[in-house]
Amino acid sequence: MLEKAIHFAILHRWLVLVVSLSIAALGIYNFNRLNIDAVPDITNVQVQINVEAPGYSPLEVEQRITFPVETAISGLPNIDYTRSISRYALGQITVVFKDGSDIYLARQLVAERLLSVRGKLPTGIEPEMGPIATGLGEIFMYTVEANPGARKDDGTSWSSMHLRTLHDWVVRPQLVTVPGVTEVNTVGGYQKEFHITPWPLKLEAYQLGLVDIITALKQNNANTGAGYIERSGEQYLVRVPGQAKTLEELRQIIITQRHGVSVRIGDVADVLIGNELRTGAATQNGTEVVLGTVFMLIGENSRTVSNAVAER
């Protein structure tokens, strides 16, 4: 049998050569399409629930948030076990399902239970599920930084706040649309905020309180629709644009009147651009930067997704 095969290969050597080259080309083609990962992802099927509770101690988080949520989650189909962490101002519950469970069905079941438990939590507490990623989903990191001597169009330098704003409004929206990306986290920089800082003595002089300022902002910083008007076969929309766009417009919001004179926010408070209170920063080579971390969707190929993120 072996002699016949050798004789056939010698007699039809060009055919054998063509078949061999075709098989090699097919192997090279399939090799480039293989889902090769540096580390196999053996993470179990899990759903994380994060709850922010500003001002709550670990004991209060456990008693009023973590325990009720964990109890409500119990009893779902295919649950293996649950675990939780209660820290200052933060509670985290991890729900682990049995191997082979569909992650999207698991998240749907958890979301339904969270809707039923929200009425039992303290006011203003909203539990949220984490991204559809695993512990090995952190596949790409990058920094946003200004070149030495770089200036903006108005001639000012790039501050940490400007870099953070650039990242949140330009860079991050571009990356979350890449197939296989489920989340982009940001560390560093300062998130831009509008700050209204009241003067206690001025508030006391006008017999006002912080509630009055908050109420005035809510009532005078919103757009209102008023239907439409039909005329000559055309429809004209009627709306009242009352949303503040500048610091000066915020200063001109009226709080109340005293002796026929309007008391505005600018009369009792400083209105300026500030930044959020942060608990960490990111540096590179001793210089503060904005650091972004891309998380991969469960089941995707890290090589393919990371290359796509790098290209974007």
PDB file of C-alpha atoms in Angstrom:
ATOM      1  CA  MET A   1       0.000   0.000   0.000  1.00  0.00           C
ATOM      2  CA  LEU A   2       2.815   2.354   0.900  1.00  0.00           C
ATOM      3  CA  GLU A   3       4.655   1.527  -2.348  1.00  0.00           C
ATOM      4  CA  LYS A   4       1.528   2.320  -4.377  1.00  0.00           C
ATOM      5  CA  ALA A   5       1.137   5.687  -2.619  1.00  0.00           C
ATOM      6  CA  ILE A   6       4.794   6.560  -3.276  1.00  0.00           C
ATOM      7  CA  HIS A   7       4.496   5.466  -6.898  1.00  0.00           C
ATOM      8  CA  PHE A   8       1.324   7.570  -7.354  1.00  0.00           C
ATOM      9  CA  ALA A   9       3.006  10.620  -5.763  1.00  0.00           C
ATOM     10  CA  ILE A  10       6.037  10.310  -8.060  1.00  0.00           C
ATOM     11  CA  LEU A  11       3.914   9.708 -11.124  1.00  0.00           C
ATOM     12  CA  HIS A  12       1.592  12.684 -10.375  1.00  0.00           C
ATOM     13  CA  ARG A  13       4.112  14.888  -8.623  1.00  0.00           C
ATOM     14  CA  TRP A  14       2.657  18.175  -9.964  1.00  0.00           C
ATOM     15  CA  LEU A  15      -0.797  17.270  -8.665  1.00  0.00           C
ATOM     16  CA  VAL A  16       0.646  16.376  -5.242  1.00  0.00           C
ATOM     17  CA  LEU A  17       2.590  19.649  -5.199  1.00  0.00           C
ATOM     18  CA  VAL A  18      -0.547  21.691  -5.999  1.00  0.00           C
ATOM     19  CA  VAL A  19      -2.564  19.877  -3.304  1.00  0.00           C
ATOM     20  CA  SER A  20       0.206  20.421  -0.734  1.00  0.00           C
ATOM     21  CA  LEU A  21       0.452  24.135  -1.520  1.00  0.00           C
ATOM     22  CA  SER A  22      -3.350  24.470  -1.318  1.00  0.00           C
ATOM     23  CA  ILE A  23      -3.436  22.816   2.103  1.00  0.00           C
ATOM     24  CA  ALA A  24      -0.583  25.067   3.303  1.00  0.00           C
ATOM     25  CA  ALA A  25      -2.389  28.196   2.023  1.00  0.00           C
ATOM     26  CA  LEU A  26      -5.598  27.071   3.750  1.00  0.00           C
ATOM     27  CA  GLY A  27      -3.666  26.550   6.987  1.00  0.00           C
ATOM     28  CA  ILE A  28      -2.081  30.030   6.811  1.00  0.00           C
ATOM     29  CA  TYR A  29      -5.484  31.575   6.108  1.00  0.00           C
ATOM     30  CA  ASN A  30      -7.136  29.860   9.072  1.00  0.00           C
ATOM     31  CA  PHE A  31      -4.181  30.606  11.340  1.00  0.00           C
ATOM     32  CA  ASN A  32      -4.691  34.344  10.864  1.00  0.00           C
ATOM     33  CA  ARG A  33      -8.366  33.941  11.803  1.00  0.00           C
ATOM     34  CA  LEU A  34      -7.790  31.963  15.005  1.00  0.00           C
ATOM     35  CA  ASN A  35      -8.952  33.549  18.243  1.00  0.00           C
ATOM     36  CA  ILE A  36      -5.600  33.541  20.030  1.00  0.00           C
ATOM     37  CA  ASP A  37      -5.474  35.069  23.510  1.00  0.00           C
ATOM     38  CA  ALA A  38      -2.435  35.519  25.718  1.00  0.00           C
ATOM     39  CA  VAL A  39      -4.323  34.126  28.718  1.00  0.00           C
ATOM     40  CA  PRO A  40      -7.462  31.965  28.431  1.00  0.00           C
ATOM     41  CA  ASP A  41     -10.435  33.570  30.186  1.00  0.00           C
ATOM     42  CA  ILE A  42     -11.698  31.038  32.721  1.00  0.00           C
ATOM     43  CA  THR A  43     -13.819  33.521  34.686  1.00  0.00           C
ATOM     44  CA  ASN A  44     -17.177  32.176  35.794  1.00  0.00           C
ATOM     45  CA  VAL A  45     -20.478  33.714  34.720  1.00  0.00           C
ATOM     46  CA  GLN A  46     -21.039  36.630  37.086  1.00  0.00           C
ATOM     47  CA  VAL A  47     -22.963  39.881  37.361  1.00  0.00           C
ATOM     48  CA  GLN A  48     -21.697  42.707  39.551  1.00  0.00           C
ATOM     49  CA  ILE A  49     -24.008  45.219  41.203  1.00  0.00           C
ATOM     50  CA  ASN A  50     -22.513  48.506  42.388  1.00  0.00           C
ATOM     51  CA  VAL A  51     -24.324  50.870  44.751  1.00  0.00           C
ATOM     52  CA  GLU A  52     -23.050  54.329  45.641  1.00  0.00           C
ATOM     53  CA  ALA A  53     -24.211  55.640  49.018  1.00  0.00           C
ATOM     54  CA  PRO A  54     -22.496  58.945  49.898  1.00  0.00           C
ATOM     55  CA  GLY A  55     -22.126  59.465  53.638  1.00  0.00           C
ATOM     56  CA  TYR A  56     -22.989  55.890  54.642  1.00  0.00           C
ATOM     57  CA  SER A  57     -20.634  53.980  56.917  1.00  0.00           C
ATOM     58  CA  PRO A  58     -19.725  50.353  56.097  1.00  0.00           C
ATOM     59  CA  LEU A  59     -22.183  49.114  58.736  1.00  0.00           C
ATOM     60  CA  GLU A  60     -25.006  51.252  57.333  1.00  0.00           C
ATOM     61  CA  VAL A  61     -24.186  50.149  53.787  1.00  0.00           C
ATOM     62  CA  GLU A  62     -24.389  46.505  54.918  1.00  0.00           C
ATOM     63  CA  GLN A  63     -27.621  46.922  56.871  1.00  0.00           C
ATOM     64  CA  ARG A  64     -29.598  49.191  54.530  1.00  0.00           C
ATOM     65  CA  ILE A  65     -28.233  48.412  51.074  1.00  0.00           C
ATOM     66  CA  THR A  66     -26.038  45.348  50.633  1.00  0.00           C
ATOM     67  CA  PHE A  67     -28.120  42.913  52.689  1.00  0.00           C
ATOM     68  CA  PRO A  68     -31.512  43.840  51.117  1.00  0.00           C
ATOM     69  CA  VAL A  69     -30.098  43.645  47.580  1.00  0.00           C
ATOM     70  CA  GLU A  70     -28.316  40.342  48.213  1.00  0.00           C
ATOM     71  CA  THR A  71     -31.451  38.890  49.786  1.00  0.00           C
ATOM     72  CA  ALA A  72     -33.602  39.976  46.827  1.00  0.00           C
ATOM     73  CA  ILE A  73     -31.193  38.379  44.342  1.00  0.00           C
ATOM     74  CA  SER A  74     -31.319  35.017  46.132  1.00  0.00           C
ATOM     75  CA  GLY A  75     -33.560  32.450  44.477  1.00  0.00           C
ATOM     76  CA  LEU A  76     -32.802  33.310  40.865  1.00  0.00           C
ATOM     77  CA  PRO A  77     -32.431  30.324  38.506  1.00  0.00           C
ATOM     78  CA  ASN A  78     -28.958  28.819  38.073  1.00  0.00           C
ATOM     79  CA  ILE A  79     -27.336  30.889  40.854  1.00  0.00           C
ATOM     80  CA  ASP A  80     -24.214  29.248  42.249  1.00  0.00           C
ATOM     81  CA  TYR A  81     -23.488  31.709  45.076  1.00  0.00           C
ATOM     82  CA  THR A  82     -23.371  35.415  45.924  1.00  0.00           C
ATOM     83  CA  ARG A  83     -20.811  37.534  47.770  1.00  0.00           C
ATOM     84  CA  SER A  84     -20.722  41.164  48.779  1.00  0.00           C
ATOM     85  CA  ILE A  85     -18.453  43.942  50.024  1.00  0.00           C
ATOM     86  CA  SER A  86     -19.599  46.867  52.156  1.00  0.00           C
ATOM     87  CA  ARG A  87     -17.316  49.885  52.348  1.00  0.00           C
ATOM     88  CA  TYR A  88     -17.650  53.534  53.124  1.00  0.00           C
ATOM     89  CA  ALA A  89     -20.161  55.006  50.642  1.00  0.00           C
ATOM     90  CA  LEU A  90     -20.010  51.900  48.444  1.00  0.00           C
ATOM     91  CA  GLY A  91     -21.629  48.486  48.312  1.00  0.00           C
ATOM     92  CA  GLN A  92     -20.813  45.778  45.773  1.00  0.00           C
ATOM     93  CA  ILE A  93     -22.677  42.510  45.258  1.00  0.00           C
ATOM     94  CA  THR A  94     -21.326  39.793  42.968  1.00  0.00           C
ATOM     95  CA  VAL A  95     -23.817  37.194  41.708  1.00  0.00           C
ATOM     96  CA  VAL A  96     -22.137  34.056  40.339  1.00  0.00           C
ATOM     97  CA  PHE A  97     -24.184  31.769  38.087  1.00  0.00           C
ATOM     98  CA  LYS A  98     -23.504  28.164  37.183  1.00  0.00           C
ATOM     99  CA  ASP A  99     -21.144  27.416  34.299  1.00  0.00           C
ATOM    100  CA  GLY A 100     -22.853  27.468  30.924  1.00  0.00           C
ATOM    101  CA  SER A 101     -25.433  30.088  31.912  1.00  0.00           C
ATOM    102  CA  ASP A 102     -26.177  32.789  29.369  1.00  0.00           C
ATOM    103  CA  ILE A 103     -24.712  36.073  30.636  1.00  0.00           C
ATOM    104  CA  TYR A 104     -27.412  38.189  29.012  1.00  0.00           C
ATOM    105  CA  LEU A 105     -30.236  36.137  30.514  1.00  0.00           C
ATOM    106  CA  ALA A 106     -28.470  36.339  33.891  1.00  0.00           C
ATOM    107  CA  ARG A 107     -28.263  40.144  33.664  1.00  0.00           C
ATOM    108  CA  GLN A 108     -31.934  40.333  32.683  1.00  0.00           C
ATOM    109  CA  LEU A 109     -32.956  38.283  35.723  1.00  0.00           C
ATOM    110  CA  VAL A 110     -30.816  40.442  38.019  1.00  0.00           C
ATOM    111  CA  ALA A 111     -32.242  43.645  36.506  1.00  0.00           C
ATOM    112  CA  GLU A 112     -35.794  42.462  37.197  1.00  0.00           C
ATOM    113  CA  ARG A 113     -34.985  41.751  40.842  1.00  0.00           C
ATOM    114  CA  LEU A 114     -33.287  45.146  41.224  1.00  0.00           C
ATOM    115  CA  LEU A 115     -36.482  46.864  40.080  1.00  0.00           C
ATOM    116  CA  SER A 116     -38.415  45.132  42.858  1.00  0.00           C
ATOM    117  CA  VAL A 117     -35.917  46.047  45.601  1.00  0.00           C
ATOM    118  CA  ARG A 118     -35.393  49.735  44.743  1.00  0.00           C
ATOM    119  CA  GLY A 119     -38.447  50.773  46.747  1.00  0.00           C
ATOM    120  CA  LYS A 120     -36.886  49.265  49.879  1.00  0.00           C
ATOM    121  CA  LEU A 121     -33.611  51.171  49.599  1.00  0.00           C
ATOM    122  CA  PRO A 122     -32.975  54.653  51.042  1.00  0.00           C
ATOM    123  CA  THR A 123     -34.066  57.611  48.929  1.00  0.00           C
ATOM    124  CA  GLY A 124     -31.627  58.478  46.174  1.00  0.00           C
ATOM    125  CA  ILE A 125     -29.863  55.096  46.198  1.00  0.00           C
ATOM    126  CA  GLU A 126     -29.792  53.517  42.737  1.00  0.00           C
ATOM    127  CA  PRO A 127     -28.093  50.103  42.258  1.00  0.00           C
ATOM    128  CA  GLU A 128     -26.402  49.643  38.886  1.00  0.00           C
ATOM    129  CA  MET A 129     -24.961  46.599  37.159  1.00  0.00           C
ATOM    130  CA  GLY A 130     -21.323  46.626  36.122  1.00  0.00           C
ATOM    131  CA  PRO A 131     -20.133  46.271  32.526  1.00  0.00           C
ATOM    132  CA  ILE A 132     -20.369  42.988  30.626  1.00  0.00           C
ATOM    133  CA  ALA A 133     -16.721  42.167  31.229  1.00  0.00           C
ATOM    134  CA  THR A 134     -14.521  39.869  33.301  1.00  0.00           C
ATOM    135  CA  GLY A 135     -11.360  40.289  35.310  1.00  0.00           C
ATOM    136  CA  LEU A 136      -9.345  39.726  32.125  1.00  0.00           C
ATOM    137  CA  GLY A 137     -11.328  42.258  30.132  1.00  0.00           C
ATOM    138  CA  GLU A 138      -8.877  45.105  30.807  1.00  0.00           C
ATOM    139  CA  ILE A 139      -7.102  44.925  27.443  1.00  0.00           C
ATOM    140  CA  PHE A 140      -5.950  48.431  26.495  1.00  0.00           C
ATOM    141  CA  MET A 141      -4.653  51.501  28.334  1.00  0.00           C
ATOM    142  CA  TYR A 142      -3.810  54.913  26.910  1.00  0.00           C
ATOM    143  CA  THR A 143      -3.102  58.458  28.091  1.00  0.00           C
ATOM    144  CA  VAL A 144      -4.310  61.860  26.959  1.00  0.00           C
ATOM    145  CA  GLU A 145      -1.653  64.518  27.521  1.00  0.00           C
ATOM    146  CA  ALA A 146      -0.563  67.825  26.067  1.00  0.00           C
ATOM    147  CA  ASN A 147       2.703  68.247  24.184  1.00  0.00           C
ATOM    148  CA  PRO A 148       5.203  70.632  25.820  1.00  0.00           C
ATOM    149  CA  GLY A 149       4.288  74.198  24.941  1.00  0.00           C
ATOM    150  CA  ALA A 150       0.987  73.212  23.297  1.00  0.00           C
ATOM    151  CA  ARG A 151      -1.736  75.871  23.357  1.00  0.00           C
ATOM    152  CA  LYS A 152      -5.461  75.854  22.675  1.00  0.00           C
ATOM    153  CA  ASP A 153      -7.042  78.018  19.985  1.00  0.00           C
ATOM    154  CA  ASP A 154      -7.585  80.845  22.477  1.00  0.00           C
ATOM    155  CA  GLY A 155      -3.892  80.827  23.465  1.00  0.00           C
ATOM    156  CA  THR A 156      -4.328  79.240  26.904  1.00  0.00           C
ATOM    157  CA  SER A 157      -2.466  76.119  27.964  1.00  0.00           C
ATOM    158  CA  TRP A 158      -4.030  72.694  28.325  1.00  0.00           C
ATOM    159  CA  SER A 159      -4.926  72.087  31.966  1.00  0.00           C
ATOM    160  CA  SER A 160      -5.921  68.806  33.578  1.00  0.00           C
ATOM    161  CA  MET A 161      -9.563  69.883  33.381  1.00  0.00           C
ATOM    162  CA  HIS A 162      -9.309  70.609  29.654  1.00  0.00           C
ATOM    163  CA  LEU A 163      -7.685  67.226  28.995  1.00  0.00           C
ATOM    164  CA  ARG A 164     -10.405  65.437  30.962  1.00  0.00           C
ATOM    165  CA  THR A 165     -13.115  67.314  29.057  1.00  0.00           C
ATOM    166  CA  LEU A 166     -11.435  66.451  25.744  1.00  0.00           C
ATOM    167  CA  HIS A 167     -11.316  62.800  26.720  1.00  0.00           C
ATOM    168  CA  ASP A 168     -14.916  62.576  27.966  1.00  0.00           C
ATOM    169  CA  TRP A 169     -16.464  64.392  24.992  1.00  0.00           C
ATOM    170  CA  VAL A 170     -14.194  63.409  22.075  1.00  0.00           C
ATOM    171  CA  VAL A 171     -11.964  60.394  22.758  1.00  0.00           C
ATOM    172  CA  ARG A 172     -14.228  58.169  24.847  1.00  0.00           C
ATOM    173  CA  PRO A 173     -17.311  58.393  22.545  1.00  0.00           C
ATOM    174  CA  GLN A 174     -15.100  57.272  19.663  1.00  0.00           C
ATOM    175  CA  LEU A 175     -13.796  54.218  21.522  1.00  0.00           C
ATOM    176  CA  VAL A 176     -17.077  52.902  22.946  1.00  0.00           C
ATOM    177  CA  THR A 177     -18.334  52.388  19.374  1.00  0.00           C
ATOM    178  CA  VAL A 178     -15.530  49.923  18.552  1.00  0.00           C
ATOM    179  CA  PRO A 179     -16.966  46.393  18.195  1.00  0.00           C
ATOM    180  CA  GLY A 180     -16.087  44.309  21.245  1.00  0.00           C
ATOM    181  CA  VAL A 181     -15.667  47.252  23.645  1.00  0.00           C
ATOM    182  CA  THR A 182     -18.097  47.319  26.555  1.00  0.00           C
ATOM    183  CA  GLU A 183     -16.701  50.089  28.801  1.00  0.00           C
ATOM    184  CA  VAL A 184     -14.062  52.821  28.903  1.00  0.00           C
ATOM    185  CA  ASN A 185     -13.006  53.986  32.363  1.00  0.00           C
ATOM    186  CA  THR A 186     -11.237  57.258  33.087  1.00  0.00           C
ATOM    187  CA  VAL A 187      -8.734  58.172  35.801  1.00  0.00           C
ATOM    188  CA  GLY A 188      -7.038  61.525  36.238  1.00  0.00           C
ATOM    189  CA  GLY A 189      -7.784  65.089  35.351  1.00  0.00           C
ATOM    190  CA  TYR A 190     -10.638  67.134  36.764  1.00  0.00           C
ATOM    191  CA  GLN A 191     -14.241  66.796  35.686  1.00  0.00           C
ATOM    192  CA  LYS A 192     -15.669  70.196  34.811  1.00  0.00           C
ATOM    193  CA  GLU A 193     -18.492  71.481  36.995  1.00  0.00           C
ATOM    194  CA  PHE A 194     -20.421  74.699  37.553  1.00  0.00           C
ATOM    195  CA  HIS A 195     -20.116  75.740  41.190  1.00  0.00           C
ATOM    196  CA  ILE A 196     -22.492  78.026  43.044  1.00  0.00           C
ATOM    197  CA  THR A 197     -20.888  79.009  46.346  1.00  0.00           C
ATOM    198  CA  PRO A 198     -23.286  80.951  48.618  1.00  0.00           C
ATOM    199  CA  TRP A 199     -22.179  83.591  51.107  1.00  0.00           C
ATOM    200  CA  PRO A 200     -23.792  82.750  54.484  1.00  0.00           C
ATOM    201  CA  LEU A 201     -23.892  86.395  55.637  1.00  0.00           C
ATOM    202  CA  LYS A 202     -25.632  87.548  52.461  1.00  0.00           C
ATOM    203  CA  LEU A 203     -28.112  84.701  52.691  1.00  0.00           C
ATOM    204  CA  GLU A 204     -28.862  85.694  56.265  1.00  0.00           C
ATOM    205  CA  ALA A 205     -29.289  89.341  55.283  1.00  0.00           C
ATOM    206  CA  TYR A 206     -31.939  88.421  52.696  1.00  0.00           C
ATOM    207  CA  GLN A 207     -33.441  85.762  55.002  1.00  0.00           C
ATOM    208  CA  LEU A 208     -32.718  83.021  52.512  1.00  0.00           C
ATOM    209  CA  GLY A 209     -31.345  79.492  52.756  1.00  0.00           C
ATOM    210  CA  LEU A 210     -29.680  76.909  50.561  1.00  0.00           C
ATOM    211  CA  VAL A 211     -33.064  75.388  49.743  1.00  0.00           C
ATOM    212  CA  ASP A 212     -34.140  78.668  48.137  1.00  0.00           C
ATOM    213  CA  ILE A 213     -31.110  78.632  45.807  1.00  0.00           C
ATOM    214  CA  ILE A 214     -31.661  75.000  44.882  1.00  0.00           C
ATOM    215  CA  THR A 215     -35.347  75.603  44.174  1.00  0.00           C
ATOM    216  CA  ALA A 216     -34.588  78.662  42.024  1.00  0.00           C
ATOM    217  CA  LEU A 217     -32.065  76.686  39.975  1.00  0.00           C
ATOM    218  CA  LYS A 218     -34.488  73.828  39.378  1.00  0.00           C
ATOM    219  CA  GLN A 219     -37.355  76.097  38.360  1.00  0.00           C
ATOM    220  CA  ASN A 220     -35.344  78.485  36.170  1.00  0.00           C
ATOM    221  CA  ASN A 221     -32.855  76.181  34.454  1.00  0.00           C
ATOM    222  CA  ALA A 222     -35.000  74.065  32.150  1.00  0.00           C
ATOM    223  CA  ASN A 223     -36.608  74.182  28.729  1.00  0.00           C
ATOM    224  CA  THR A 224     -40.402  73.992  28.519  1.00  0.00           C
ATOM    225  CA  GLY A 225     -42.571  72.881  25.613  1.00  0.00           C
ATOM    226  CA  ALA A 226     -45.915  74.565  24.921  1.00  0.00           C
ATOM    227  CA  GLY A 227     -47.328  72.540  22.067  1.00  0.00           C
ATOM    228  CA  TYR A 228     -47.668  73.984  18.575  1.00  0.00           C
ATOM    229  CA  ILE A 229     -49.651  76.453  16.458  1.00  0.00           C
ATOM    230  CA  GLU A 230     -51.112  75.559  13.063  1.00  0.00           C
ATOM    231  CA  ARG A 231     -51.210  78.327  10.454  1.00  0.00           C
ATOM    232  CA  SER A 232     -51.537  78.134   6.675  1.00  0.00           C
ATOM    233  CA  GLY A 233     -51.005  74.403   6.674  1.00  0.00           C
ATOM    234  CA  GLU A 234     -47.776  74.673   8.631  1.00  0.00           C
ATOM    235  CA  GLN A 235     -46.992  73.705  12.189  1.00  0.00           C
ATOM    236  CA  TYR A 236     -45.014  76.061  14.418  1.00  0.00           C
ATOM    237  CA  LEU A 237     -43.521  74.583  17.564  1.00  0.00           C
ATOM    238  CA  VAL A 238     -43.804  76.706  20.711  1.00  0.00           C
ATOM    239  CA  ARG A 239     -41.124  76.330  23.357  1.00  0.00           C
ATOM    240  CA  VAL A 240     -39.539  78.342  26.122  1.00  0.00           C
ATOM    241  CA  PRO A 241     -35.734  77.862  26.200  1.00  0.00           C
ATOM    242  CA  GLY A 242     -34.847  78.572  29.799  1.00  0.00           C
ATOM    243  CA  GLN A 243     -31.746  76.451  30.256  1.00  0.00           C
ATOM    244  CA  ALA A 244     -28.725  78.444  31.378  1.00  0.00           C
ATOM    245  CA  LYS A 245     -25.774  78.302  28.998  1.00  0.00           C
ATOM    246  CA  THR A 246     -23.272  80.663  30.610  1.00  0.00           C
ATOM    247  CA  LEU A 247     -22.141  81.661  34.080  1.00  0.00           C
ATOM    248  CA  GLU A 248     -23.750  85.069  33.658  1.00  0.00           C
ATOM    249  CA  GLU A 249     -27.135  83.499  32.926  1.00  0.00           C
ATOM    250  CA  LEU A 250     -26.825  81.492  36.145  1.00  0.00           C
ATOM    251  CA  ARG A 251     -26.005  84.669  38.073  1.00  0.00           C
ATOM    252  CA  GLN A 252     -29.146  86.379  36.711  1.00  0.00           C
ATOM    253  CA  ILE A 253     -31.568  83.715  37.946  1.00  0.00           C
ATOM    254  CA  ILE A 254     -34.029  85.337  40.349  1.00  0.00           C
ATOM    255  CA  ILE A 255     -34.451  83.732  43.760  1.00  0.00           C
ATOM    256  CA  THR A 256     -37.077  86.038  45.283  1.00  0.00           C
ATOM    257  CA  GLN A 257     -37.993  89.702  45.710  1.00  0.00           C
ATOM    258  CA  ARG A 258     -37.420  91.998  48.637  1.00  0.00           C
ATOM    259  CA  HIS A 259     -39.234  95.368  48.721  1.00  0.00           C
ATOM    260  CA  GLY A 260     -39.869  95.195  44.989  1.00  0.00           C
ATOM    261  CA  VAL A 261     -36.237  94.438  44.158  1.00  0.00           C
ATOM    262  CA  SER A 262     -35.254  91.088  42.615  1.00  0.00           C
ATOM    263  CA  VAL A 263     -32.675  89.074  44.513  1.00  0.00           C
ATOM    264  CA  ARG A 264     -30.571  87.088  42.066  1.00  0.00           C
ATOM    265  CA  ILE A 265     -28.165  84.206  42.602  1.00  0.00           C
ATOM    266  CA  GLY A 266     -25.235  86.468  41.771  1.00  0.00           C
ATOM    267  CA  ASP A 267     -26.226  88.736  44.675  1.00  0.00           C
ATOM    268  CA  VAL A 268     -25.787  86.028  47.318  1.00  0.00           C
ATOM    269  CA  ALA A 269     -23.314  83.557  45.805  1.00  0.00           C
ATOM    270  CA  ASP A 270     -20.220  83.215  43.667  1.00  0.00           C
ATOM    271  CA  VAL A 271     -20.882  81.446  40.358  1.00  0.00           C
ATOM    272  CA  LEU A 272     -17.787  79.991  38.771  1.00  0.00           C
ATOM    273  CA  ILE A 273     -16.346  76.995  36.947  1.00  0.00           C
ATOM    274  CA  GLY A 274     -14.814  74.397  39.257  1.00  0.00           C
ATOM    275  CA  ASN A 275     -14.083  70.711  39.391  1.00  0.00           C
ATOM    276  CA  GLU A 276     -15.271  67.657  41.240  1.00  0.00           C
ATOM    277  CA  LEU A 277     -13.602  66.338  44.363  1.00  0.00           C
ATOM    278  CA  ARG A 278     -11.445  63.420  43.329  1.00  0.00           C
ATOM    279  CA  THR A 279      -9.770  60.617  45.244  1.00  0.00           C
ATOM    280  CA  GLY A 280      -6.988  59.724  42.798  1.00  0.00           C
ATOM    281  CA  ALA A 281      -4.872  60.837  39.871  1.00  0.00           C
ATOM    282  CA  ALA A 282      -2.803  59.380  37.026  1.00  0.00           C
ATOM    283  CA  THR A 283       0.794  60.278  36.209  1.00  0.00           C
ATOM    284  CA  GLN A 284       3.270  59.316  33.519  1.00  0.00           C
ATOM    285  CA  ASN A 285       6.974  60.124  33.834  1.00  0.00           C
ATOM    286  CA  GLY A 286       6.151  62.445  36.720  1.00  0.00           C
ATOM    287  CA  THR A 287       3.550  64.435  34.778  1.00  0.00           C
ATOM    288  CA  GLU A 288      -0.168  64.282  35.460  1.00  0.00           C
ATOM    289  CA  VAL A 289      -2.186  62.848  32.569  1.00  0.00           C
ATOM    290  CA  VAL A 290      -5.658  61.493  31.859  1.00  0.00           C
ATOM    291  CA  LEU A 291      -5.600  57.689  31.781  1.00  0.00           C
ATOM    292  CA  GLY A 292      -8.179  55.645  29.900  1.00  0.00           C
ATOM    293  CA  THR A 293      -8.770  51.909  30.261  1.00  0.00           C
ATOM    294  CA  VAL A 294     -10.714  49.907  27.676  1.00  0.00           C
ATOM    295  CA  PHE A 295     -12.699  46.848  28.801  1.00  0.00           C
ATOM    296  CA  MET A 296     -13.542  44.045  26.393  1.00  0.00           C
ATOM    297  CA  LEU A 297     -16.949  42.453  26.021  1.00  0.00           C
ATOM    298  CA  ILE A 298     -17.228  38.892  27.315  1.00  0.00           C
ATOM    299  CA  GLY A 299     -16.411  36.314  24.642  1.00  0.00           C
ATOM    300  CA  GLU A 300     -14.533  38.666  22.317  1.00  0.00           C
ATOM    301  CA  ASN A 301     -10.937  38.203  21.154  1.00  0.00           C
ATOM    302  CA  SER A 302      -8.533  40.519  22.945  1.00  0.00           C
ATOM    303  CA  ARG A 303      -6.054  40.679  20.053  1.00  0.00           C
ATOM    304  CA  THR A 304      -8.715  41.733  17.550  1.00  0.00           C
ATOM    305  CA  VAL A 305     -10.384  44.237  19.853  1.00  0.00           C
ATOM    306  CA  SER A 306      -7.134  45.814  21.072  1.00  0.00           C
ATOM    307  CA  ASN A 307      -5.910  46.261  17.484  1.00  0.00           C
ATOM    308  CA  ALA A 308      -9.211  47.884  16.550  1.00  0.00           C
ATOM    309  CA  VAL A 309      -8.992  50.231  19.552  1.00  0.00           C
ATOM    310  CA  ALA A 310      -5.418  51.164  18.697  1.00  0.00           C
ATOM    311  CA  GLU A 311      -6.406  51.953  15.121  1.00  0.00           C
ATOM    312  CA  ARG A 312      -9.354  54.084  16.224  1.00  0.00           C
TER     313      ARG A 312
END
